Coordinates of C-alpha atoms in Angstrom, one line a residue:
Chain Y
X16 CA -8.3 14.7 51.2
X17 CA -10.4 11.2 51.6
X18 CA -9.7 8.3 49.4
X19 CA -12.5 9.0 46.7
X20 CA -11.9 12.0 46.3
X21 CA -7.8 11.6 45.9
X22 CA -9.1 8.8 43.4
X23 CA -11.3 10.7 41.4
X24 CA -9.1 13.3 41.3
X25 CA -6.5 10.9 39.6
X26 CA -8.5 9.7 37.2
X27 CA -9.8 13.2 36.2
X28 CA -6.5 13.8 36.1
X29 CA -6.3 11.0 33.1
X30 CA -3.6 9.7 35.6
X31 CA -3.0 6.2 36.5
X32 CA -4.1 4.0 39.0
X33 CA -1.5 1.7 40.6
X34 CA -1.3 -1.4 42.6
X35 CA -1.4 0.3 46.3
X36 CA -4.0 3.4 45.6
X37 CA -7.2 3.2 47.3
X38 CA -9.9 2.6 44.7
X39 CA -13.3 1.4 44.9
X40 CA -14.1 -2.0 45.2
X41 CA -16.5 -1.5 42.2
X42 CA -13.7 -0.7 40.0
X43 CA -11.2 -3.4 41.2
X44 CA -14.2 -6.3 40.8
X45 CA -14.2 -4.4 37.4
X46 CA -10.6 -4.9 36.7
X47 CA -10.3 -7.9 38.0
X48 CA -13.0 -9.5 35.9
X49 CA -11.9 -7.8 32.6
X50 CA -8.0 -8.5 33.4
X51 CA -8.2 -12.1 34.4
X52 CA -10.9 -13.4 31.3
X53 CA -8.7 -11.4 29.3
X54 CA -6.0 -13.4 30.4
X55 CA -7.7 -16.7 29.8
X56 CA -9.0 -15.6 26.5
X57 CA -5.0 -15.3 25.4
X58 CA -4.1 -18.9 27.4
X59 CA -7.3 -20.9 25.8
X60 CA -6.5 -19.1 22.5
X61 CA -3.4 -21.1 21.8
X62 CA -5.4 -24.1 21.1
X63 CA -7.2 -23.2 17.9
X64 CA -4.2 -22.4 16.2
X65 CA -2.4 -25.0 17.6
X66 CA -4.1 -27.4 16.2
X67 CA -2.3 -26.4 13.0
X68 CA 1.4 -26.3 14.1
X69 CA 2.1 -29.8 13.2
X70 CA 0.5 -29.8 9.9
X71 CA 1.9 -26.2 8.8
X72 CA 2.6 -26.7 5.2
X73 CA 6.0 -25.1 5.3
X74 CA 9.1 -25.1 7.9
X75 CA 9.1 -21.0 7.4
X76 CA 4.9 -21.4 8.2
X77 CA 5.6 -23.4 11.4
X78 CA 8.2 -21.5 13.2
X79 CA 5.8 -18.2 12.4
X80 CA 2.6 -20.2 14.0
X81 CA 4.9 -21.3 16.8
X82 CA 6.1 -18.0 17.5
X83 CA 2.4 -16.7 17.2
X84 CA 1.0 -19.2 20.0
X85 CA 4.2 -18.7 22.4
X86 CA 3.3 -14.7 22.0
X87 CA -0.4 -16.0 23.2
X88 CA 0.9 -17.5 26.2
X89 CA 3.2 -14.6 27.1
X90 CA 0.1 -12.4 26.8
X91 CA -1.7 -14.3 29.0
X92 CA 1.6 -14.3 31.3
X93 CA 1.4 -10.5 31.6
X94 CA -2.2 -10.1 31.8
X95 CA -2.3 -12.8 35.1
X96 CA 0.7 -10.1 36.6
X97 CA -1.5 -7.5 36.0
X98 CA -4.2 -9.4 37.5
X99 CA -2.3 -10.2 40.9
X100 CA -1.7 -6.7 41.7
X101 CA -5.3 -6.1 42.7
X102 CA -4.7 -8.8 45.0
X103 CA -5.9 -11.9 43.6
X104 CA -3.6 -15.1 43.4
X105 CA -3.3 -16.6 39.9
X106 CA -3.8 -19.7 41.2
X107 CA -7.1 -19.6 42.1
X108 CA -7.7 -17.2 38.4
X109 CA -7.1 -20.9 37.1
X110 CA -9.2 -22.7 39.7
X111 CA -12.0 -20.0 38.1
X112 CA -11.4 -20.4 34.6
X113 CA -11.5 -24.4 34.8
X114 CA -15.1 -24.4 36.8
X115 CA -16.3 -22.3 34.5
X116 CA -16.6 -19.6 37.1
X117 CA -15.0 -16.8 34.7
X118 CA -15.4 -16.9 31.0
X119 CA -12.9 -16.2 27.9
X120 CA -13.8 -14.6 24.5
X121 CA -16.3 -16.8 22.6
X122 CA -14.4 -16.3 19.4
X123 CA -12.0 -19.5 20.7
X124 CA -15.3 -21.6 20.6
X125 CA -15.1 -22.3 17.1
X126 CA -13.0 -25.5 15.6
X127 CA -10.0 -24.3 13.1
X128 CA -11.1 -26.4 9.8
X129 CA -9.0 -25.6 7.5
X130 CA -5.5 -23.8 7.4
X131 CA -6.5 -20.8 6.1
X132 CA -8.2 -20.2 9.2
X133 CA -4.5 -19.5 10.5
X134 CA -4.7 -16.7 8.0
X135 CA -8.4 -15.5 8.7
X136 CA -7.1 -15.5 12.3
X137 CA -4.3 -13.4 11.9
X138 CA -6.4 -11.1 9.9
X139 CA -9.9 -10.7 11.2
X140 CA -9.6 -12.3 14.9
X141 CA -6.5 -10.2 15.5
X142 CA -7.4 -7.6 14.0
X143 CA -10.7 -7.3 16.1
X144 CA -8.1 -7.7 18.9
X145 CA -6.0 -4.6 18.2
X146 CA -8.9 -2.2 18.0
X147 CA -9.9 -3.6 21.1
X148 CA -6.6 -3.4 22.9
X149 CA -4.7 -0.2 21.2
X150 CA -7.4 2.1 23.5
X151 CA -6.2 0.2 26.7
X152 CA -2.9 1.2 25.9
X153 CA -4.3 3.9 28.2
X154 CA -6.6 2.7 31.0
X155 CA -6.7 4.4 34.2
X156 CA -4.9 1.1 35.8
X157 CA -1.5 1.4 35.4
X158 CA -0.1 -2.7 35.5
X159 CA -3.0 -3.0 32.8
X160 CA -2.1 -0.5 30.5
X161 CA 1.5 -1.7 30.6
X162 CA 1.0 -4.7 30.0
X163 CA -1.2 -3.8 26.8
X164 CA 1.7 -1.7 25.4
X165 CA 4.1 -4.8 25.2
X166 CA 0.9 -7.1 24.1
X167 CA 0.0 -4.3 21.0
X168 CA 3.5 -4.6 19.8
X169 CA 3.4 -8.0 19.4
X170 CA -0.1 -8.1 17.9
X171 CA 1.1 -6.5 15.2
X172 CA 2.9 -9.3 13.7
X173 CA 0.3 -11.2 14.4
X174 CA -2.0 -9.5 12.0
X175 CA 0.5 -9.4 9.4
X176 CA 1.9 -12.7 9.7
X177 CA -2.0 -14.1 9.3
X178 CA -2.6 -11.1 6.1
X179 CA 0.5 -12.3 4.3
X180 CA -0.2 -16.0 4.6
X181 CA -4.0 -15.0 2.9
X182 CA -1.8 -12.8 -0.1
X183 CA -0.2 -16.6 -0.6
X184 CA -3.4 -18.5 -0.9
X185 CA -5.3 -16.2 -2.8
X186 CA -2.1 -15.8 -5.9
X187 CA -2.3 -19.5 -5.6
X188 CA -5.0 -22.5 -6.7
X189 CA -8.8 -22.2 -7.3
X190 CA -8.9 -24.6 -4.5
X191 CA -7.1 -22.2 -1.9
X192 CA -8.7 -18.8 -2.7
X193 CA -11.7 -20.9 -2.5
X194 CA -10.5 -22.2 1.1
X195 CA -9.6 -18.5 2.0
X196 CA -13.2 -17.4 0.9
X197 CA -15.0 -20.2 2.9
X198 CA -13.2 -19.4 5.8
X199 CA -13.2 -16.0 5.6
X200 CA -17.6 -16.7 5.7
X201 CA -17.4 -18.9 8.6
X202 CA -15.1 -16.3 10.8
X203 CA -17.0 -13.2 10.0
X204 CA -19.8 -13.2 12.3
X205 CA -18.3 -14.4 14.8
X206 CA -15.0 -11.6 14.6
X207 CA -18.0 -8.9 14.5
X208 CA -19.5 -10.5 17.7
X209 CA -16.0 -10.3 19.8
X210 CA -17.0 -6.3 20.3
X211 CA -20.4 -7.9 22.3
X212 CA -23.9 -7.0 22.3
X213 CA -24.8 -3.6 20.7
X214 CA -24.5 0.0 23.5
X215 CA -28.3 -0.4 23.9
X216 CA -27.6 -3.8 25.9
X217 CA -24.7 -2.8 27.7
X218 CA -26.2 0.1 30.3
X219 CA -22.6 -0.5 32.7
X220 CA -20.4 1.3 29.9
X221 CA -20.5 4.7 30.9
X222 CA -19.7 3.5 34.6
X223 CA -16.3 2.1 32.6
X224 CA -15.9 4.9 30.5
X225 CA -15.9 7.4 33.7
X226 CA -13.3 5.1 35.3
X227 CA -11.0 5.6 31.9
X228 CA -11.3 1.5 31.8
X229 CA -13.2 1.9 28.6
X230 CA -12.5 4.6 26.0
X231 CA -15.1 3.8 23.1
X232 CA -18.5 1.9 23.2
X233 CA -18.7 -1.3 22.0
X234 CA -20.2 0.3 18.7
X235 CA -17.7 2.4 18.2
X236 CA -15.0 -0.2 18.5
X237 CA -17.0 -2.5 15.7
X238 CA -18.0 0.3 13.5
X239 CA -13.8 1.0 13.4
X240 CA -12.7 -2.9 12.6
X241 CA -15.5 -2.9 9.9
X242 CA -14.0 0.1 8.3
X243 CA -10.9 -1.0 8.1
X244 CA -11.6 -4.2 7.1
X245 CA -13.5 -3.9 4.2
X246 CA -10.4 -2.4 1.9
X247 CA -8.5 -5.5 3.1
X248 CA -11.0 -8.0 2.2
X249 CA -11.2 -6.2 -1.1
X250 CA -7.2 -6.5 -1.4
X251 CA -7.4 -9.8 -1.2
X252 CA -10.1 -10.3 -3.5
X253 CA -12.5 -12.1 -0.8
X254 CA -16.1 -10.9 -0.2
X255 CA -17.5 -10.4 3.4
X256 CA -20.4 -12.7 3.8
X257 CA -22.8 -9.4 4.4
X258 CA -25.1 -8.7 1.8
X259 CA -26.1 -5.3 3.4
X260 CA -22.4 -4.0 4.1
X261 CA -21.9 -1.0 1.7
X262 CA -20.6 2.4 1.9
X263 CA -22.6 5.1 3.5
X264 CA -21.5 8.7 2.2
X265 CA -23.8 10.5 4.3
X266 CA -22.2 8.9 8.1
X267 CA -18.9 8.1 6.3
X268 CA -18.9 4.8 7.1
X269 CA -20.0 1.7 6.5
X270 CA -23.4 0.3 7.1
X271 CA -23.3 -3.2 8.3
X272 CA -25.4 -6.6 9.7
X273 CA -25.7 -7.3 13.3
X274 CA -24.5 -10.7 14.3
X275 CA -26.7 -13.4 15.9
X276 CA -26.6 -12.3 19.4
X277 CA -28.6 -15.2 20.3
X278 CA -25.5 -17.4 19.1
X279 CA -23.1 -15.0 21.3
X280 CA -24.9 -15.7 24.5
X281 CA -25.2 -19.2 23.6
X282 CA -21.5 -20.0 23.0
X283 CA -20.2 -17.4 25.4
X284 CA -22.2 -19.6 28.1
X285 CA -21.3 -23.0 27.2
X286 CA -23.4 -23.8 24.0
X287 CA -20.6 -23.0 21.5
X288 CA -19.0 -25.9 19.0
X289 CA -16.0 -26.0 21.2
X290 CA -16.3 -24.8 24.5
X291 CA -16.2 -28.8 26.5
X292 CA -12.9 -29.8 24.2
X293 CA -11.4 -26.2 24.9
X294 CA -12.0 -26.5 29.1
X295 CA -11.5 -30.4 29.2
X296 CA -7.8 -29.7 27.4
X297 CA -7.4 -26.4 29.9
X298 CA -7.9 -28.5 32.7
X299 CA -6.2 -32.0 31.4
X300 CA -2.9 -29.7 30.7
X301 CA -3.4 -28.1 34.4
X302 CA -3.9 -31.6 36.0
X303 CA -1.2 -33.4 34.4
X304 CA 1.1 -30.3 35.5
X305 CA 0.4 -30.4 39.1
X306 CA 3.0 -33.1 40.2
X307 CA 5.9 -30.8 38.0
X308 CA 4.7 -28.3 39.9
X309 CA 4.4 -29.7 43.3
X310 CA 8.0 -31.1 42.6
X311 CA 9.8 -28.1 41.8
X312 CA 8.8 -26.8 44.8
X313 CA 9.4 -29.6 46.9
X314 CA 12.9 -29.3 45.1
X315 CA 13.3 -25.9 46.0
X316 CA 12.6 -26.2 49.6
X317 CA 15.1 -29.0 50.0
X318 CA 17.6 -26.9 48.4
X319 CA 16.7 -23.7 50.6
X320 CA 17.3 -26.0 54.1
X321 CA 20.5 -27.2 52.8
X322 CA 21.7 -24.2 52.3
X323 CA 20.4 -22.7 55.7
X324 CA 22.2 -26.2 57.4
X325 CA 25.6 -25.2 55.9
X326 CA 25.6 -21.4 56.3
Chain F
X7 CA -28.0 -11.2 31.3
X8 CA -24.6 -10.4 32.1
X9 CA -23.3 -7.0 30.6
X10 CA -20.4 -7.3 27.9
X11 CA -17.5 -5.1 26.9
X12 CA -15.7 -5.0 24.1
X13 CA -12.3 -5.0 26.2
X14 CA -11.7 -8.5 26.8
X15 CA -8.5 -8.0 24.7
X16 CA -9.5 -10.7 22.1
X17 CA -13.4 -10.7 22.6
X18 CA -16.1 -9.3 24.7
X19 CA -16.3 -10.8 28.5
X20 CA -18.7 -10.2 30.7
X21 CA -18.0 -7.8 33.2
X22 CA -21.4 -8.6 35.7
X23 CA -22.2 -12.6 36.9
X24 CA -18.7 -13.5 37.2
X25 CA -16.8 -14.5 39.9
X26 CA -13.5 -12.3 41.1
X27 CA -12.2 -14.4 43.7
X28 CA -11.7 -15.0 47.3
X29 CA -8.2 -13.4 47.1
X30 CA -6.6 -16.3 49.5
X31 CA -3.7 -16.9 48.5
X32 CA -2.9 -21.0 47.2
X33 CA 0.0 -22.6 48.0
X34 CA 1.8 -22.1 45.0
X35 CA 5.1 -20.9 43.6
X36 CA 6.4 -17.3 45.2
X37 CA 5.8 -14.2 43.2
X38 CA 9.1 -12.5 41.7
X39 CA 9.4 -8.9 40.3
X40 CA 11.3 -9.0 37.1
X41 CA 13.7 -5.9 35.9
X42 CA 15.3 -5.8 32.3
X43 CA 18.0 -3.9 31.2
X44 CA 16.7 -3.1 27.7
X45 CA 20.8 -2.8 26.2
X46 CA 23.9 -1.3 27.6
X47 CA 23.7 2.5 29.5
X48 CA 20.0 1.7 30.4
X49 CA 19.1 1.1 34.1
X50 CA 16.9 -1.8 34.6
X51 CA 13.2 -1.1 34.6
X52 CA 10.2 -2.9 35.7
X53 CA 8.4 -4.8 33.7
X54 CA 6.2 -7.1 35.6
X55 CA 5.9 -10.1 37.5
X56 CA 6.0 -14.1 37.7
X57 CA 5.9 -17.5 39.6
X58 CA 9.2 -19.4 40.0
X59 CA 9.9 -21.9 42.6
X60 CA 13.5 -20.5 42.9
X61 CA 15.7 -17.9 42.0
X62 CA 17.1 -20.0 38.9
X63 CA 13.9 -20.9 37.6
X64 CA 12.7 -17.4 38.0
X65 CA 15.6 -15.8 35.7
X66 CA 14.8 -18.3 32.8
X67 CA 10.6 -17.3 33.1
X68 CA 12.2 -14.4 32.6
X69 CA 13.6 -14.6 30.0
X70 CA 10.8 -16.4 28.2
X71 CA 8.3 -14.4 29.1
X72 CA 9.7 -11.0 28.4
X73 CA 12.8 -10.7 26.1
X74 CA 11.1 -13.1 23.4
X75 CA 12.3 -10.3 21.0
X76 CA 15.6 -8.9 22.2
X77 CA 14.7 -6.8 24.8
X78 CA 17.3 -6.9 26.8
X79 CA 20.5 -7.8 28.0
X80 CA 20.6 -8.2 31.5
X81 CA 17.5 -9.4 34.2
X82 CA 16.9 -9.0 38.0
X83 CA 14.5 -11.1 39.2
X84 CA 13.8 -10.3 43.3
X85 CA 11.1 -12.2 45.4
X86 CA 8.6 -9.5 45.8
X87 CA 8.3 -10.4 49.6
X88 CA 12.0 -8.9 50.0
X89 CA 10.8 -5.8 48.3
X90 CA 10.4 -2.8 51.2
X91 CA 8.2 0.3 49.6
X92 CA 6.7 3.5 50.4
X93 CA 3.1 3.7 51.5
X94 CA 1.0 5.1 48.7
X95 CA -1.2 6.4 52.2
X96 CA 2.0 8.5 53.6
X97 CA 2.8 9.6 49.8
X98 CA 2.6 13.6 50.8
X99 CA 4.6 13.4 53.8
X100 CA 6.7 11.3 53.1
X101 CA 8.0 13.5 50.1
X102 CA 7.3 16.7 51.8
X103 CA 10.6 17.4 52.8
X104 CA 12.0 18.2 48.9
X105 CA 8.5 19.7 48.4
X106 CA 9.8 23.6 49.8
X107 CA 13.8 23.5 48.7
X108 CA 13.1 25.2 45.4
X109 CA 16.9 26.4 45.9
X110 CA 17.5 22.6 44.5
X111 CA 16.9 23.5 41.1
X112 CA 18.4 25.6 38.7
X113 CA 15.8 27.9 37.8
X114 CA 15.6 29.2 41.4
X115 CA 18.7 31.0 40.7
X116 CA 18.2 34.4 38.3
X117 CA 21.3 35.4 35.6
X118 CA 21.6 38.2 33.6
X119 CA 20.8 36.7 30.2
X120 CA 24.0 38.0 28.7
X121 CA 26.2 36.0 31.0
X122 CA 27.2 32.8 28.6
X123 CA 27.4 29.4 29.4
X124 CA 25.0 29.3 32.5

């Protein structure tokens, strides 16, 4: 049997792609692309919310936020693994990412003003996240839907952690379920816009849906986080800053506003309120790192030939 | 424009007018495959890879990056250049030779059903 066929076989199959299959270099350009600015999306995400670690209000609030952003850099630890099996070094996935040659989720493009953006993060941002990550739980390519097991698990807590922090502010002050409110305005656009532009824009999806990469639309995958969102929001007593989201009895689910796409290309390509301070820190904490990392392996070397001297 | 999907894990990416990469490889830290034992009775299992400068440094990435939450009690790490496997290309023959032995199993073998513990 010849490669494509062996390969379409597997994936008709619904079984997985791994590391040494042949597979089209369509679908590893694919992968690689959607696996590495994945990867960057986790590792540039630790900065909004680490903005907020030292000024957690609470020694119980810190450790949780500190656990939350070394999770972020573990997920981007297992995405770049999954990455490097389609033969790409994570090196030069870096070299990419810092030129501005790959991109990362726009949603990390927008300053964290207050604290209850922590929250709102948690909530809303993560819990885009999971409905975007629970289907690649089961993508054709095995290393990829591994590594989005483990992440899942852990993004559980992270959705909680951020709900349960809102539940505080909103039984407290005026002042914080007002701060809850206004950030909960200021992330909700944005939260929708992390599904991207509508299925009529995005004519490659059924290529990504016949290689089991994608499972639902981009439509589908919004419609779902606005469903389930609106009976949180109204849990916590917040309104969603949409003046046309209401129930629809007849489609059984809600009826909604676009985003601004124009804004999404804008800050996706550059234009966003933080993009410059997110890539100048990326690549300050990458510079300053090179001589610990030159010097470990310097180290290492040196040990290796004594070792070969003595043996 | 470039095309979007909602799969970026925390946002849409674009999947067109991006770069992949040359696939050269830099000059960097050598790649180790990591193994956990999730807790005593369990074999270790794959569970992904990292970058370590040495063997030392390799088992405490480890450690950080996957048993944050007490998944195990043992690691292997192995440089993933010592690692000798099976071609995926040869995978029929290869394995042929346990392909025809159904006598290996069990069920090849028929007993009366009133014969006990069989």
């Amino acid at each position: 049997m010849d490669h494509q066929a062996l390969f379409d076989e597997t994936i008709a199959a619904d079984q997985r792609i791994e590391p040494r299959d042949w597979m089209p270099d369509a679908y590893r350009a694919t992968l690689i692309r959607q696996i590495a600015q994945h990867a960057h999306s986790e590792i540039i995400g630790m900065q909004p919310e680490g903005n907020w670690i030292l000024r957690a209000p609470s020694l119980r609030r810190k450790a949780i936020l500190l656990a939350k952003v070394q999770d972020e850099a573990g997920h981007g630890m297992y995405l770049y693994a999954a990455a490097e099996t389609l033969g790409i070094d994570r090196e030069e996935l870096t070299e990419k990412l810092i030129a501005g040659r790959q991109k990362y989720s726009s949603i990390f493009n927008y300053p964290t003003l207050s604290y209850a953006d922590v929250g709102v993060i948690g909530w809303l941002v993560d819990g885009a996240a999971i409905c975007n990550q629970v289907p690649l739980c089961r993508c054709s390519y095995g290393p990829y839907a591994r590594a989005m097991i483990r992440i899942c698990k852990e993004e559980s807590f992270h959705q909680r952690q951020g709900y349960e922090l809102l539940l505080a502010m909103v039984r407290g002050t005026d002042a914080q379920r007002e701060m809850v409110q206004e950030s909960t305005n200021r992330w909700w656009w944005p939260s929708l816009m992390m599904f991207g532009p509508p299925d009529g824009d995005s004519p490659n999806t059924q290529q990504s849906m016949a290689w089991g990469i994608k499972r639902h639309t981009n439509d589908e995958l919004r419609q779902r986080f606005v469903d389930m969102t609106v009976p949180q929001a109204a849990a916590l007593g917040v309104t969603l800053p949409d003046p046309e989201l209401r129930w629809n009895a007849e489609r059984g689910r809600h009826d909604y506003s676009q985003p601004d796409w124009t804004e999404f290309k804008a800050v996706i390509s550059g234009g966003g309120p933080c993009n410059a301070q997110r890539l100048a820190h990326r690549r300050r904490a990458h510079d300053d790192g090179a001589w610990v990392r030159e010097a470990a392996l310097a180290h290492a070397e040196k040990q290796a030939r004594r070792t070969e001297a003595a043996a | 424009m470039s095309e979007f999907t909602a799969e970026g894990g925390h946002g849409a990416v674009p999947t067109t007018g991006v770069d992949t990469g040359s696939g050269t490889p830099r000059r960097s830290w050598p790649l180790y495959e990591v193994f956990v034992r999730g807790k005593r009775g369990l074999n270790h299992v794959h569970v992904g890879s990292l970058h370590a400068p040495d063997d030392e440094m390799a088992l405490r990435n480890a450690r950080d990056v996957y048993t944050r939450r007490n998944e195990g009690v043992s690691i292997w790490v192995v440089r993933a250049d010592h690692i000798t496997a099976s071609s995926p290309a040869e995978k029929d023959p290869f394995f042929a030779p346990s392909g025809d032995k159904v006598y290996r199993h069990p069920t090849f073998y028929v007993i009366p059903e009133d014969v006990p513990h069989l």
